[in-house]
Amino acid sequence: MDTFFLELFKTGKIRLENGQIIIFNATNIIFPTRNFIFLQEILLKELKKEKCEEILKEIGRFQIKQALIRYAKIFEIEKIEKEKILRMFVKIAELLGFGIVELEKQKVIMKNNPIALEYKLLYGMKKEPIDYYVSGIIEEVYKALLDRNVLVKETKCISCGDPYC
């Protein structure tokens, strides 16, 4: 098991308490990937692609905004250098089950991304990338680090047959 993950358990940053999963002082539920994908498909059918993408990106951005509020208290994040914060977010993304995350210049690569993998299994090969929620997460992380708005465009996706997202 990853030493980062074990350290979080040892220090109480991840704990089970009164039937709740608490990660960095926030309650979490285990929400199966296929349920999330099904929700996305409902939104796509009811609202069309642009509105679905907008909603899921906003949920991703909200997740990071809330995390930053908690992390400011837990880690004194304002005192940490930006590169270290970025590496921390990569570890947390992996901890939360988003696959293996790698950073290249102006590029985030996600290997073994469960959303795209399960999407392809459930609905077959897609023609366009489908990771709107994850794109919102990445946008907000970089907005916080760079102190300006950032637009994330997914150009490759496992659900389209690419080796990574």
Tab-separated table of N, CA and C in Angstrom, residues 46-109:
chain	number	residue	atom	x	y	z
A	46	GLU	N	-31.062	14.500	-21.017
A	46	GLU	CA	-32.041	15.513	-20.614
A	46	GLU	C	-31.617	16.940	-20.967
A	47	LEU	N	-30.320	17.216	-20.876
A	47	LEU	CA	-29.856	18.598	-20.991
A	47	LEU	C	-28.961	18.857	-22.196
A	48	LYS	N	-28.552	17.834	-22.875
A	48	LYS	CA	-27.619	17.925	-24.002
A	48	LYS	C	-26.191	18.137	-23.497
A	49	LYS	N	-25.234	17.950	-24.393
A	49	LYS	CA	-23.830	17.898	-24.034
A	49	LYS	C	-23.317	19.172	-23.351
A	50	GLU	N	-23.586	20.348	-23.916
A	50	GLU	CA	-23.016	21.592	-23.391
A	50	GLU	C	-23.445	21.834	-21.942
A	51	LYS	N	-24.729	21.655	-21.646
A	51	LYS	CA	-25.239	21.897	-20.296
A	51	LYS	C	-24.724	20.824	-19.336
A	52	CYS	N	-24.686	19.576	-19.780
A	52	CYS	CA	-24.154	18.482	-18.955
A	52	CYS	C	-22.699	18.772	-18.611
A	53	GLU	N	-21.924	19.146	-19.605
A	53	GLU	CA	-20.502	19.455	-19.382
A	53	GLU	C	-20.357	20.609	-18.390
A	54	GLU	N	-21.163	21.647	-18.554
A	54	GLU	CA	-21.112	22.808	-17.666
A	54	GLU	C	-21.421	22.408	-16.216
A	55	ILE	N	-22.454	21.602	-16.020
A	55	ILE	CA	-22.859	21.181	-14.669
A	55	ILE	C	-21.779	20.316	-14.029
A	56	LEU	N	-21.276	19.316	-14.752
A	56	LEU	CA	-20.283	18.413	-14.173
A	56	LEU	C	-18.956	19.119	-13.910
A	57	LYS	N	-18.571	20.037	-14.794
A	57	LYS	CA	-17.358	20.823	-14.523
A	57	LYS	C	-17.539	21.662	-13.270
A	58	GLU	N	-18.721	22.248	-13.109
A	58	GLU	CA	-18.973	23.085	-11.930
A	58	GLU	C	-18.919	22.244	-10.654
A	59	ILE	N	-19.398	21.009	-10.704
A	59	ILE	CA	-19.309	20.119	-9.541
A	59	ILE	C	-17.847	19.826	-9.221
A	60	GLY	N	-17.032	19.574	-10.254
A	60	GLY	CA	-15.601	19.353	-10.044
A	60	GLY	C	-14.926	20.566	-9.445
A	61	ARG	N	-15.258	21.756	-9.965
A	61	ARG	CA	-14.670	22.991	-9.424
A	61	ARG	C	-15.095	23.199	-7.973
A	62	PHE	N	-16.371	22.922	-7.671
A	62	PHE	CA	-16.871	23.052	-6.300
A	62	PHE	C	-16.110	22.129	-5.356
A	63	GLN	N	-15.848	20.906	-5.804
A	63	GLN	CA	-15.113	19.956	-4.969
A	63	GLN	C	-13.758	20.526	-4.573
A	64	ILE	N	-13.057	21.119	-5.514
A	64	ILE	CA	-11.736	21.667	-5.218
A	64	ILE	C	-11.836	22.920	-4.350
A	65	LYS	N	-12.805	23.776	-4.603
A	65	LYS	CA	-12.986	24.962	-3.760
A	65	LYS	C	-13.191	24.558	-2.306
A	66	GLN	N	-14.024	23.557	-2.081
A	66	GLN	CA	-14.274	23.082	-0.721
A	66	GLN	C	-13.015	22.444	-0.131
A	67	ALA	N	-12.299	21.676	-0.938
A	67	ALA	CA	-11.067	21.042	-0.464
A	67	ALA	C	-10.051	22.100	-0.055
A	68	LEU	N	-9.926	23.152	-0.834
A	68	LEU	CA	-8.952	24.194	-0.520
A	68	LEU	C	-9.263	24.888	0.804
A	69	ILE	N	-10.528	25.042	1.108
A	69	ILE	CA	-10.917	25.633	2.396
A	69	ILE	C	-10.441	24.729	3.537
A	70	ARG	N	-10.681	23.421	3.390
A	70	ARG	CA	-10.244	22.476	4.430
A	70	ARG	C	-8.724	22.389	4.485
A	71	TYR	N	-8.077	22.318	3.334
A	71	TYR	CA	-6.624	22.141	3.288
A	71	TYR	C	-5.900	23.351	3.846
A	72	ALA	N	-6.491	24.537	3.692
A	72	ALA	CA	-5.864	25.743	4.251
A	72	ALA	C	-5.691	25.584	5.753
A	73	LYS	N	-6.672	24.971	6.407
A	73	LYS	CA	-6.603	24.770	7.858
A	73	LYS	C	-5.708	23.581	8.226
A	74	ILE	N	-5.867	22.490	7.507
A	74	ILE	CA	-5.150	21.255	7.844
A	74	ILE	C	-3.657	21.359	7.536
A	75	PHE	N	-3.320	21.861	6.354
A	75	PHE	CA	-1.941	21.835	5.874
A	75	PHE	C	-1.258	23.192	5.855
A	76	GLU	N	-1.969	24.254	6.244
A	76	GLU	CA	-1.438	25.614	6.081
A	76	GLU	C	-0.939	25.785	4.650
A	77	ILE	N	-1.824	25.519	3.718
A	77	ILE	CA	-1.493	25.414	2.303
A	77	ILE	C	-0.855	26.690	1.731
A	78	GLU	N	-1.190	27.842	2.308
A	78	GLU	CA	-0.626	29.091	1.796
A	78	GLU	C	0.885	29.174	2.009
A	79	LYS	N	1.423	28.328	2.892
A	79	LYS	CA	2.868	28.339	3.173
A	79	LYS	C	3.648	27.324	2.324
A	80	ILE	N	2.924	26.514	1.553
A	80	ILE	CA	3.555	25.451	0.777
A	80	ILE	C	3.822	25.944	-0.648
A	81	GLU	N	4.974	25.591	-1.183
A	81	GLU	CA	5.296	25.988	-2.549
A	81	GLU	C	4.338	25.312	-3.531
A	82	LYS	N	4.058	25.992	-4.635
A	82	LYS	CA	3.033	25.553	-5.590
A	82	LYS	C	3.316	24.173	-6.180
A	83	GLU	N	4.554	23.900	-6.475
A	83	GLU	CA	4.902	22.589	-7.045
A	83	GLU	C	4.562	21.468	-6.067
A	84	LYS	N	4.805	21.697	-4.795
A	84	LYS	CA	4.489	20.708	-3.762
A	84	LYS	C	2.973	20.521	-3.625
A	85	ILE	N	2.226	21.605	-3.734
A	85	ILE	CA	0.767	21.533	-3.680
A	85	ILE	C	0.250	20.706	-4.848
A	86	LEU	N	0.802	20.936	-6.013
A	86	LEU	CA	0.390	20.188	-7.199
A	86	LEU	C	0.655	18.699	-7.023
A	87	ARG	N	1.809	18.346	-6.493
A	87	ARG	CA	2.131	16.926	-6.235
A	87	ARG	C	1.178	16.349	-5.196
A	88	MET	N	0.789	17.150	-4.205
A	88	MET	CA	-0.165	16.697	-3.199
A	88	MET	C	-1.528	16.403	-3.839
A	89	PHE	N	-1.983	17.281	-4.731
A	89	PHE	CA	-3.253	17.047	-5.402
A	89	PHE	C	-3.201	15.785	-6.268
A	90	VAL	N	-2.059	15.518	-6.896
A	90	VAL	CA	-1.900	14.286	-7.678
A	90	VAL	C	-2.079	13.072	-6.763
A	91	LYS	N	-1.432	13.084	-5.604
A	91	LYS	CA	-1.553	11.964	-4.659
A	91	LYS	C	-2.990	11.814	-4.167
A	92	ILE	N	-3.648	12.933	-3.897
A	92	ILE	CA	-5.030	12.879	-3.410
A	92	ILE	C	-5.951	12.351	-4.513
A	93	ALA	N	-5.730	12.760	-5.763
A	93	ALA	CA	-6.533	12.248	-6.876
A	93	ALA	C	-6.397	10.730	-6.973
A	94	GLU	N	-5.185	10.244	-6.807
A	94	GLU	CA	-4.967	8.795	-6.836
A	94	GLU	C	-5.619	8.132	-5.628
A	95	LEU	N	-5.504	8.747	-4.475
A	95	LEU	CA	-6.132	8.238	-3.256
A	95	LEU	C	-7.647	8.113	-3.433
A	96	LEU	N	-8.245	9.072	-4.113
A	96	LEU	CA	-9.696	9.067	-4.318
A	96	LEU	C	-10.141	8.158	-5.457
A	97	GLY	N	-9.190	7.524	-6.117
A	97	GLY	CA	-9.543	6.521	-7.113
A	97	GLY	C	-9.638	7.005	-8.542
A	98	PHE	N	-8.983	8.124	-8.865
A	98	PHE	CA	-9.053	8.649	-10.224
A	98	PHE	C	-8.017	8.036	-11.158
A	99	GLY	N	-7.332	7.001	-10.744
A	99	GLY	CA	-6.322	6.365	-11.579
A	99	GLY	C	-4.938	6.912	-11.268
A	100	ILE	N	-4.026	6.706	-12.188
A	100	ILE	CA	-2.646	7.181	-12.054
A	100	ILE	C	-2.562	8.527	-12.765
A	101	VAL	N	-2.105	9.535	-12.047
A	101	VAL	CA	-2.050	10.892	-12.588
A	101	VAL	C	-0.587	11.288	-12.787
A	102	GLU	N	-0.284	11.765	-13.980
A	102	GLU	CA	1.057	12.235	-14.305
A	102	GLU	C	0.960	13.662	-14.828
A	103	LEU	N	1.951	14.461	-14.520
A	103	LEU	CA	1.975	15.846	-14.976
A	103	LEU	C	3.094	16.039	-15.980
A	104	GLU	N	2.760	16.667	-17.090
A	104	GLU	CA	3.743	17.106	-18.066
A	104	GLU	C	3.494	18.592	-18.281
A	105	LYS	N	4.355	19.236	-19.007
A	105	LYS	CA	4.185	20.679	-19.243
A	105	LYS	C	2.813	20.937	-19.871
A	106	GLN	N	1.980	21.695	-19.182
A	106	GLN	CA	0.633	22.075	-19.610
A	106	GLN	C	-0.236	20.867	-19.984
A	107	LYS	N	0.016	19.741	-19.314
A	107	LYS	CA	-0.758	18.543	-19.629
A	107	LYS	C	-0.888	17.679	-18.379
A	108	VAL	N	-2.105	17.212	-18.136
A	108	VAL	CA	-2.358	16.248	-17.072
A	108	VAL	C	-2.755	14.951	-17.763
A	109	ILE	N	-2.057	13.887	-17.446
A	109	ILE	CA	-2.343	12.577	-18.039
A	109	ILE	C	-2.922	11.687	-16.954
